[in-house]
């Protein structure tokens, strides 16, 4: 027997984008921001129909809130209708954003659907649902749990039980909205990987964490379908799973997002002056875009973090940021916007400062004469003589090898001096 299903979660219909400040706040992008999540959702529906999967599991937080807006309800209902028409069974659990009461009949009437189960609404809060494949043969048993409230501090595992008797011949799946292994940001339905594993299910379709995460090969968070803020970085989509004779033979992540947030750290310490920094930043962004050119969200929103010790710290200003952002926005054929630039660079002290410094950095700096470094290297050289013999360097090669090492040591030590000097001046 072979069947396939989609695991999707945290759709958050109705949730707006946040963190769209500065350069990403562009009138031209307004329409894309308004429609991105809906389009991601319809990408998922199209994929389910294209692959003609046997069933879909939605692991909670389908809506962003108890009070749903008209558009969100419409989008979900239209999508579910398509799945129903294609004979794709859909099981939805409720999450902390859309607990069971969010689906009362006044707000969401689903009487017209026969193969859609909203756990806790047209089933018990905690239930087992057998799903048949396209030939109407029982294929999977879904163990599911929904909650009444938007807070739930109990360990949810006690509501689940191992497959018994005939159930064991089916592919057992746990469908759960939870925090696994103590997420420090929240403690919603907390439980441990080992507790989930002890139930011996074949797959856990988890929801709640928005960045896709493979806890183990069969315990997974599919993540939200569209990142909505700078914390929700990377690609977002759905899991597409195929099972043959009880074993997972395909476990694919399929991106459906349109807008992608990414953080890029760029070390600009090799820049001698500010125009060099400009080139380094521009090249880093180009590299990133080239590496990701196979992926095709409609828009990349990049948050750049500049790092390293630089001599032109005072020249990094808004004009510099605006010029970079403008150039990046205009130069690539893909839409690339800089959402934010964080300046993590530090002022580099000049060598004169160190030579006159009576602190530790000055102390170290004054020890850094070429003579001293060569002398230290000579001591080490005796220890690594065998290695050097093995390399069989000519005299010239050996000298240039030593020179390189000396320069590296000096550079590292000066960086160390800078670090110490920076921290010393911060303490004052
Ligand atoms: Mn969520």
CSV table of C-alpha atoms and ligand atoms in Angstrom, one decimal:
chain,number,residue,atom,x,y,z
A,1,UNK,CA,0.0,0.0,0.0
A,2,UNK,CA,1.2,3.5,-0.9
A,3,UNK,CA,-0.3,6.8,0.2
A,4,UNK,CA,0.8,10.4,0.6
A,5,UNK,CA,-0.2,13.3,2.8
A,6,UNK,CA,0.6,16.9,3.6
A,7,UNK,CA,1.5,18.2,7.0
A,8,UNK,CA,0.9,22.0,7.3
A,9,UNK,CA,0.7,24.2,10.3
A,10,UNK,CA,0.5,27.8,11.7
A,11,UNK,CA,-1.1,29.2,8.6
A,12,UNK,CA,-2.2,32.2,10.8
A,13,UNK,CA,-4.7,33.6,8.3
A,14,UNK,CA,-5.3,37.2,9.0
A,15,UNK,CA,-1.9,37.9,10.6
A,16,UNK,CA,-0.3,41.0,9.2
A,17,UNK,CA,3.5,41.4,8.6
A,18,UNK,CA,5.4,43.2,11.3
A,19,UNK,CA,8.9,44.6,11.3
A,20,UNK,CA,8.4,46.3,7.9
A,21,UNK,CA,10.1,49.4,8.9
A,22,UNK,CA,12.6,51.5,7.1
A,23,UNK,CA,13.5,50.5,3.6
A,24,UNK,CA,11.1,47.6,3.5
A,25,UNK,CA,8.2,50.0,4.0
A,26,UNK,CA,7.6,50.7,0.4
A,27,UNK,CA,4.2,51.5,-1.2
A,28,UNK,CA,5.1,49.3,-4.2
A,29,UNK,CA,5.2,46.3,-1.9
A,30,UNK,CA,1.9,46.9,-0.1
A,31,UNK,CA,-0.1,44.7,-2.4
A,32,UNK,CA,2.4,41.8,-2.0
A,33,UNK,CA,2.4,42.2,1.7
A,34,UNK,CA,-1.4,42.1,1.8
A,35,UNK,CA,-1.7,39.0,-0.4
A,36,UNK,CA,1.4,36.9,0.4
A,37,UNK,CA,0.0,34.7,3.1
A,38,UNK,CA,-3.2,34.0,1.1
A,39,UNK,CA,-1.1,33.2,-1.9
A,40,UNK,CA,1.1,30.9,0.1
A,41,UNK,CA,-2.1,29.1,1.3
A,42,UNK,CA,-3.3,28.7,-2.3
A,43,UNK,CA,0.1,27.4,-3.3
A,44,UNK,CA,-0.4,24.7,-0.7
A,45,UNK,CA,-3.9,23.9,-2.0
A,46,UNK,CA,-2.6,23.7,-5.6
A,47,UNK,CA,0.2,21.4,-4.5
A,48,UNK,CA,-2.2,19.1,-2.7
A,49,UNK,CA,-4.4,18.9,-5.8
A,50,UNK,CA,-1.5,18.4,-8.2
A,51,UNK,CA,-0.1,15.5,-6.1
A,52,UNK,CA,-3.5,14.2,-5.4
A,53,UNK,CA,-2.5,13.4,-1.8
A,54,UNK,CA,-4.7,11.1,0.3
A,55,UNK,CA,-5.1,13.5,3.2
A,56,UNK,CA,-4.0,16.8,4.8
A,57,UNK,CA,-3.2,17.4,8.4
A,58,UNK,CA,-3.3,21.0,9.8
A,59,UNK,CA,-1.5,21.2,13.1
A,60,UNK,CA,-3.2,24.3,14.6
A,61,UNK,CA,-3.2,28.1,14.4
A,62,UNK,CA,-5.0,28.1,11.1
A,63,UNK,CA,-6.5,31.4,12.1
A,64,UNK,CA,-4.5,34.1,13.7
A,65,UNK,CA,-7.2,34.9,16.3
A,66,UNK,CA,-10.6,33.9,17.7
A,67,UNK,CA,-12.3,36.7,15.8
A,68,UNK,CA,-11.8,35.9,12.2
A,69,UNK,CA,-12.1,38.5,9.5
A,70,UNK,CA,-14.2,37.8,6.4
A,71,UNK,CA,-11.3,37.3,4.1
A,72,UNK,CA,-9.6,34.7,6.3
A,73,UNK,CA,-12.8,32.7,6.5
A,74,UNK,CA,-13.4,33.0,2.8
A,75,UNK,CA,-9.8,31.9,1.9
A,76,UNK,CA,-10.0,28.8,4.3
A,77,UNK,CA,-13.4,27.8,3.1
A,78,UNK,CA,-12.6,28.1,-0.6
A,79,UNK,CA,-9.5,26.0,0.0
A,80,UNK,CA,-11.3,23.4,2.0
A,81,UNK,CA,-13.9,23.1,-0.7
A,82,UNK,CA,-11.3,22.3,-3.3
A,83,UNK,CA,-9.8,19.6,-1.1
A,84,UNK,CA,-13.3,18.2,-0.4
A,85,UNK,CA,-14.1,18.1,-4.1
A,86,UNK,CA,-10.8,16.3,-4.8
A,87,UNK,CA,-11.7,13.7,-2.2
A,88,UNK,CA,-8.8,14.7,0.1
A,89,UNK,CA,-9.6,14.1,3.7
A,90,UNK,CA,-8.5,17.0,5.9
A,91,UNK,CA,-8.0,17.0,9.7
A,92,UNK,CA,-7.6,20.3,11.5
A,93,UNK,CA,-6.6,20.7,15.2
A,94,UNK,CA,-7.0,23.9,17.1
A,95,UNK,CA,-4.0,25.8,18.3
A,96,UNK,CA,-3.4,28.5,20.9
A,97,UNK,CA,-4.5,31.2,18.4
A,98,UNK,CA,-7.7,29.5,17.4
A,99,UNK,CA,-8.9,27.3,20.3
A,100,UNK,CA,-12.1,25.2,19.8
A,101,UNK,CA,-14.6,28.1,20.4
A,102,UNK,CA,-13.1,30.0,17.4
A,103,UNK,CA,-14.9,27.5,15.2
A,104,UNK,CA,-18.4,27.8,16.5
A,105,UNK,CA,-21.2,27.6,13.9
A,106,UNK,CA,-21.9,31.3,13.9
A,107,UNK,CA,-18.4,32.1,12.8
A,108,UNK,CA,-17.6,29.1,10.7
A,109,UNK,CA,-20.2,26.7,9.4
A,110,UNK,CA,-18.7,23.6,7.9
A,111,UNK,CA,-21.9,21.4,7.7
A,112,UNK,CA,-21.4,21.2,3.9
A,113,UNK,CA,-18.1,19.3,4.3
A,114,UNK,CA,-18.2,15.6,4.8
A,115,UNK,CA,-14.5,14.7,4.7
A,116,UNK,CA,-13.2,17.5,6.9
A,117,UNK,CA,-12.8,17.1,10.6
A,118,UNK,CA,-12.1,19.9,13.0
A,119,UNK,CA,-11.0,18.2,16.1
A,120,UNK,CA,-13.0,19.3,19.1
A,121,UNK,CA,-15.7,20.8,16.9
A,122,UNK,CA,-17.2,17.9,14.9
A,123,UNK,CA,-15.3,15.3,16.9
A,124,UNK,CA,-14.3,14.9,20.6
A,125,UNK,CA,-11.5,17.2,21.8
A,126,UNK,CA,-9.2,14.2,21.9
A,127,UNK,CA,-9.9,11.5,19.3
A,128,UNK,CA,-8.6,8.9,16.9
A,129,UNK,CA,-9.6,9.1,13.2
A,130,UNK,CA,-9.0,6.4,10.7
A,131,UNK,CA,-8.2,7.6,7.2
A,132,UNK,CA,-8.7,5.5,4.1
A,133,UNK,CA,-6.6,5.7,1.0
A,134,UNK,CA,-8.1,6.5,-2.5
A,135,UNK,CA,-9.2,2.8,-2.7
A,136,UNK,CA,-11.1,3.2,0.5
A,137,UNK,CA,-8.7,0.9,2.4
A,138,UNK,CA,-7.9,2.0,5.9
A,139,UNK,CA,-4.4,3.5,5.8
A,140,UNK,CA,-3.6,5.7,8.7
A,141,UNK,CA,-4.8,6.3,12.2
A,142,UNK,CA,-4.5,9.9,13.3
A,143,UNK,CA,-4.4,10.6,17.1
A,144,UNK,CA,-5.4,14.2,17.6
A,145,UNK,CA,-5.9,16.7,20.3
A,146,UNK,CA,-7.5,20.2,20.4
A,147,UNK,CA,-7.8,22.6,23.3
A,148,UNK,CA,-10.6,24.8,24.6
A,149,UNK,CA,-8.4,27.7,25.6
A,150,UNK,CA,-5.5,29.8,24.2
A,151,UNK,CA,-3.4,28.7,27.1
A,152,UNK,CA,-2.7,25.1,28.0
A,153,UNK,CA,0.1,24.3,30.5
A,154,UNK,CA,-0.5,20.6,30.9
A,155,UNK,CA,1.7,18.0,29.4
A,156,UNK,CA,-0.5,16.9,26.4
A,157,UNK,CA,1.1,13.4,26.1
A,158,UNK,CA,-1.2,11.9,28.7
A,159,UNK,CA,-4.1,12.4,26.3
A,160,UNK,CA,-2.5,10.0,23.8
A,161,UNK,CA,-2.2,6.2,23.9
A,162,UNK,CA,-0.3,3.6,22.0
A,163,UNK,CA,-1.9,1.8,19.1
A,164,UNK,CA,-3.7,-1.3,20.3
A,165,UNK,CA,-4.5,-4.6,18.4
A,166,UNK,CA,-5.6,-3.9,14.8
A,167,UNK,CA,-4.6,-0.3,15.1
A,168,UNK,CA,-1.0,-1.4,15.0
A,169,UNK,CA,-1.3,-2.4,11.4
A,170,UNK,CA,-2.1,1.2,10.4
A,171,UNK,CA,0.3,4.1,10.0
A,172,UNK,CA,-0.1,5.9,13.3
A,173,UNK,CA,0.2,9.7,13.4
A,174,UNK,CA,0.1,12.1,16.3
A,175,UNK,CA,-1.4,15.5,15.5
A,176,UNK,CA,-0.5,18.1,18.1
A,177,UNK,CA,0.1,21.8,18.8
A,178,UNK,CA,2.8,21.9,21.5
A,179,UNK,CA,6.2,23.1,22.8
A,180,UNK,CA,8.7,20.4,22.7
A,181,UNK,CA,11.7,20.2,25.0
A,182,UNK,CA,11.1,23.5,26.7
A,183,UNK,CA,11.0,26.4,24.4
A,184,UNK,CA,12.2,29.4,26.3
A,185,UNK,CA,9.8,31.8,24.7
A,186,UNK,CA,6.7,30.0,25.7
A,187,UNK,CA,5.5,27.0,27.6
A,188,UNK,CA,2.4,26.0,25.7
A,189,UNK,CA,1.5,22.2,26.1
A,190,UNK,CA,5.1,21.4,27.0
A,191,UNK,CA,6.4,17.9,26.4
A,192,UNK,CA,9.6,16.0,25.7
A,193,UNK,CA,10.8,14.2,22.5
A,194,UNK,CA,11.3,11.0,24.5
A,195,UNK,CA,7.6,11.1,25.7
A,196,UNK,CA,6.4,11.4,22.1
A,197,UNK,CA,8.8,8.6,21.0
A,198,UNK,CA,7.5,6.3,23.8
A,199,UNK,CA,4.1,6.1,22.0
A,200,UNK,CA,5.8,4.5,19.0
A,201,UNK,CA,3.8,6.5,16.4
A,202,UNK,CA,5.1,6.5,12.9
A,203,UNK,CA,5.0,10.3,12.5
A,204,UNK,CA,4.3,13.3,14.7
A,205,UNK,CA,2.8,16.3,12.8
A,206,UNK,CA,3.5,19.1,15.2
A,207,UNK,CA,2.5,22.8,15.2
A,208,UNK,CA,3.3,25.9,17.2
A,209,UNK,CA,7.0,26.6,16.3
A,210,UNK,CA,7.1,28.8,13.2
A,211,UNK,CA,10.5,27.9,11.9
A,212,UNK,CA,10.4,24.4,10.3
A,213,UNK,CA,12.3,22.0,12.5
A,214,UNK,CA,13.0,18.3,12.2
A,215,UNK,CA,13.2,17.1,15.8
A,216,UNK,CA,13.8,13.6,14.4
A,217,UNK,CA,13.1,11.9,11.2
A,218,UNK,CA,9.5,11.3,12.2
A,219,UNK,CA,8.8,14.1,14.7
A,220,UNK,CA,8.5,17.4,12.8
A,221,UNK,CA,7.4,21.0,12.9
A,222,UNK,CA,6.4,22.1,9.4
A,223,UNK,CA,6.6,25.7,10.6
A,224,UNK,CA,4.4,28.6,9.4
A,225,UNK,CA,3.7,28.8,5.7
A,226,UNK,CA,4.8,32.4,5.3
A,227,UNK,CA,7.3,34.2,7.6
A,228,UNK,CA,5.7,37.4,8.9
A,229,UNK,CA,8.6,39.1,10.7
A,230,UNK,CA,12.4,39.2,11.0
A,231,UNK,CA,12.4,36.4,13.5
A,232,UNK,CA,10.7,34.0,11.0
A,233,UNK,CA,13.7,33.7,8.7
A,234,UNK,CA,14.4,31.2,5.9
A,235,UNK,CA,12.1,29.4,3.6
A,236,UNK,CA,8.6,28.4,4.8
A,237,UNK,CA,6.3,25.8,3.5
A,238,UNK,CA,4.7,22.3,4.0
A,239,UNK,CA,5.9,18.7,4.5
A,240,UNK,CA,5.0,16.3,1.8
A,241,UNK,CA,5.2,12.7,3.0
A,242,UNK,CA,4.8,9.5,1.1
A,243,UNK,CA,4.4,6.1,2.9
A,244,UNK,CA,4.8,2.7,1.4
A,245,UNK,CA,4.1,-0.5,3.3
A,246,UNK,CA,4.2,1.4,6.6
A,247,UNK,CA,7.5,3.2,5.9
A,248,UNK,CA,8.1,6.8,5.0
A,249,UNK,CA,9.8,6.8,1.6
A,250,UNK,CA,9.5,10.5,0.9
A,251,UNK,CA,9.8,13.3,3.5
A,252,UNK,CA,10.1,16.5,1.5
A,253,UNK,CA,9.9,20.1,2.6
A,254,UNK,CA,8.1,22.1,-0.1
A,255,UNK,CA,8.4,25.9,0.1
A,256,UNK,CA,5.2,27.9,-0.6
A,257,UNK,CA,6.2,31.3,0.7
A,258,UNK,CA,6.4,34.5,-1.4
A,259,UNK,CA,8.4,36.8,0.9
A,260,UNK,CA,11.5,35.6,2.7
A,261,UNK,CA,13.2,37.2,5.6
A,262,UNK,CA,16.9,36.5,6.0
A,263,UNK,CA,19.6,37.7,8.3
A,264,UNK,CA,23.1,38.2,6.9
A,265,UNK,CA,26.1,39.0,9.0
A,266,UNK,CA,28.9,40.7,7.1
A,267,UNK,CA,32.4,41.2,8.5
A,268,UNK,CA,33.7,44.4,7.0
A,269,UNK,CA,37.0,44.6,9.0
A,270,UNK,CA,39.1,44.1,5.9
A,271,UNK,CA,37.8,47.4,4.5
A,272,UNK,CA,40.4,50.2,4.6
A,273,UNK,CA,37.8,52.9,4.1
A,274,UNK,CA,34.1,53.3,3.7
A,275,UNK,CA,33.9,52.7,-0.1
A,276,UNK,CA,35.6,49.3,0.4
A,277,UNK,CA,32.9,48.5,3.0
A,278,UNK,CA,30.3,49.4,0.4
A,279,UNK,CA,31.8,46.8,-2.1
A,280,UNK,CA,32.1,44.1,0.6
A,281,UNK,CA,28.4,44.5,1.6
A,282,UNK,CA,27.3,44.6,-2.0
A,283,UNK,CA,29.3,41.5,-2.9
A,284,UNK,CA,28.0,39.6,0.1
A,285,UNK,CA,24.4,40.3,-0.9
A,286,UNK,CA,25.2,39.3,-4.5
A,287,UNK,CA,26.6,36.0,-3.3
A,288,UNK,CA,23.6,35.4,-1.2
A,289,UNK,CA,21.2,36.1,-4.0
A,290,UNK,CA,23.2,33.9,-6.5
A,291,UNK,CA,23.3,31.0,-4.0
A,292,UNK,CA,19.5,31.3,-3.5
A,293,UNK,CA,18.7,31.9,-7.2
A,294,UNK,CA,17.1,28.5,-7.5
A,295,UNK,CA,14.6,29.3,-4.9
A,296,UNK,CA,12.0,31.7,-6.0
A,297,UNK,CA,10.1,33.8,-3.4
A,298,UNK,CA,8.9,37.0,-5.0
A,299,UNK,CA,10.8,39.1,-2.5
A,300,UNK,CA,13.8,38.8,-0.2
A,301,UNK,CA,13.8,41.0,2.8
A,302,UNK,CA,17.3,41.1,4.1
A,303,UNK,CA,18.5,42.3,7.5
A,304,UNK,CA,22.2,43.0,7.4
A,305,UNK,CA,24.4,43.0,10.4
A,306,UNK,CA,27.8,44.7,9.9
A,307,UNK,CA,30.6,43.4,12.1
A,308,UNK,CA,34.3,43.9,12.7
A,309,UNK,CA,36.7,46.6,13.8
A,310,UNK,CA,36.9,49.5,11.4
A,311,UNK,CA,38.8,52.8,11.3
A,312,UNK,CA,35.9,54.7,9.7
A,313,UNK,CA,33.2,53.9,12.3
A,314,UNK,CA,32.0,57.5,12.4
A,315,UNK,CA,31.3,57.5,8.7
A,316,UNK,CA,28.7,54.8,8.9
A,317,UNK,CA,25.5,56.8,8.8
A,318,UNK,CA,22.0,56.9,7.3
A,319,UNK,CA,23.2,58.1,4.0
A,320,UNK,CA,25.5,55.1,3.7
A,321,UNK,CA,22.6,52.8,4.6
A,322,UNK,CA,20.3,54.5,2.1
A,323,UNK,CA,22.8,54.3,-0.7
A,324,UNK,CA,23.4,50.6,-0.2
A,325,UNK,CA,19.7,49.9,0.1
A,326,UNK,CA,18.9,51.9,-3.0
A,327,UNK,CA,21.6,50.1,-5.1
A,328,UNK,CA,20.6,46.7,-3.9
A,329,UNK,CA,16.9,47.4,-4.6
A,330,UNK,CA,17.7,48.5,-8.2
A,331,UNK,CA,20.5,46.1,-9.2
A,332,UNK,CA,19.0,42.7,-9.0
A,333,UNK,CA,16.4,41.2,-11.2
A,334,UNK,CA,14.9,39.5,-8.2
A,335,UNK,CA,13.1,41.8,-5.7
A,336,UNK,CA,15.6,42.3,-2.9
A,337,UNK,CA,15.0,44.8,-0.2
A,338,UNK,CA,17.1,45.6,2.8
A,339,UNK,CA,14.7,45.7,5.7
A,340,UNK,CA,17.2,46.8,8.2
A,341,UNK,CA,20.9,47.4,8.8
A,342,UNK,CA,22.4,46.8,12.2
A,343,UNK,CA,25.7,48.3,12.9
A,344,UNK,CA,27.7,45.8,15.0
A,345,UNK,CA,31.1,47.3,14.0
A,346,UNK,CA,33.5,48.8,16.5
A,347,UNK,CA,35.9,51.7,16.2
A,348,UNK,CA,39.4,50.3,15.5
A,349,UNK,CA,42.1,52.1,17.5
A,350,UNK,CA,45.1,53.1,15.5
A,351,UNK,CA,48.5,51.6,16.4
A,352,UNK,CA,49.7,54.9,17.8
A,353,UNK,CA,46.9,54.6,20.4
A,354,UNK,CA,48.2,51.2,21.5
A,355,UNK,CA,51.8,52.2,21.6
A,356,UNK,CA,50.8,54.9,24.1
A,357,UNK,CA,48.2,52.9,26.0
A,358,UNK,CA,49.2,52.0,29.5
A,359,UNK,CA,46.6,49.2,29.7
A,360,UNK,CA,46.8,45.6,28.7
A,361,UNK,CA,46.3,46.3,25.0
A,362,UNK,CA,49.3,48.6,25.1
A,363,UNK,CA,51.3,46.0,26.9
A,364,UNK,CA,50.5,43.4,24.3
A,365,UNK,CA,51.1,45.7,21.4
A,366,UNK,CA,54.6,46.6,22.6
A,367,UNK,CA,55.5,42.9,22.7
A,368,UNK,CA,54.5,42.6,19.0
A,369,UNK,CA,57.9,43.5,17.5
A,370,UNK,CA,58.8,41.3,14.5
A,371,UNK,CA,61.8,40.2,16.5
A,372,UNK,CA,59.7,38.9,19.4
A,373,UNK,CA,57.3,37.1,17.1
A,374,UNK,CA,60.1,35.4,15.2
A,375,UNK,CA,61.7,34.4,18.5
A,376,UNK,CA,58.4,32.9,19.7
A,377,UNK,CA,58.0,31.1,16.4
A,378,UNK,CA,61.5,29.7,16.7
A,379,UNK,CA,60.6,28.0,19.9
A,380,UNK,CA,57.5,26.5,18.3
A,381,UNK,CA,59.5,25.6,15.2
A,382,UNK,CA,61.6,23.1,17.2
A,383,UNK,CA,58.4,21.4,18.2
A,384,UNK,CA,57.1,21.2,14.7
A,385,UNK,CA,60.4,20.5,13.1
A,386,UNK,CA,59.3,17.0,11.9
A,387,UNK,CA,56.3,18.5,10.2
A,388,UNK,CA,58.4,21.2,8.5
A,389,UNK,CA,60.9,18.5,7.3
A,390,UNK,CA,58.0,16.6,5.9
A,391,UNK,CA,56.9,19.6,3.9
A,392,UNK,CA,60.3,19.8,2.5
A,393,UNK,CA,60.3,23.6,2.1
A,394,UNK,CA,63.2,25.4,0.2
A,395,UNK,CA,64.8,28.2,2.2
A,396,UNK,CA,62.8,30.8,0.4
A,397,UNK,CA,59.6,29.0,0.9
A,398,UNK,CA,60.3,28.5,4.5
A,399,UNK,CA,61.0,32.2,4.9
A,400,UNK,CA,57.8,33.3,3.2
A,401,UNK,CA,55.8,30.7,5.2
A,402,UNK,CA,57.2,32.2,8.4
A,403,UNK,CA,56.4,35.7,7.2
A,404,UNK,CA,52.8,34.8,6.5
A,405,UNK,CA,52.5,33.2,10.0
A,406,UNK,CA,54.1,36.3,11.6
A,407,UNK,CA,51.7,38.6,9.8
A,408,UNK,CA,48.7,36.5,10.8
A,409,UNK,CA,49.9,36.4,14.4
A,410,UNK,CA,50.4,40.2,14.4
A,411,UNK,CA,47.0,40.8,12.9
A,412,UNK,CA,45.3,38.5,15.4
A,413,UNK,CA,47.1,40.1,18.3
A,414,UNK,CA,46.1,43.6,17.1
A,415,UNK,CA,42.5,42.4,16.9
A,416,UNK,CA,42.9,41.1,20.4
A,417,UNK,CA,44.3,44.5,21.5
A,418,UNK,CA,41.3,46.2,19.8
A,419,UNK,CA,38.9,43.9,21.7
A,420,UNK,CA,40.6,44.5,25.0
A,421,UNK,CA,40.9,48.2,24.3
A,422,UNK,CA,37.2,48.4,23.3
A,423,UNK,CA,36.1,46.7,26.5
A,424,UNK,CA,38.4,48.8,28.7
A,425,UNK,CA,37.1,52.0,27.3
A,426,UNK,CA,33.5,50.7,27.6
A,427,UNK,CA,34.1,50.1,31.3
A,428,UNK,CA,35.4,53.6,31.9
B,1,LIG,MN1,1.5,29.7,15.7
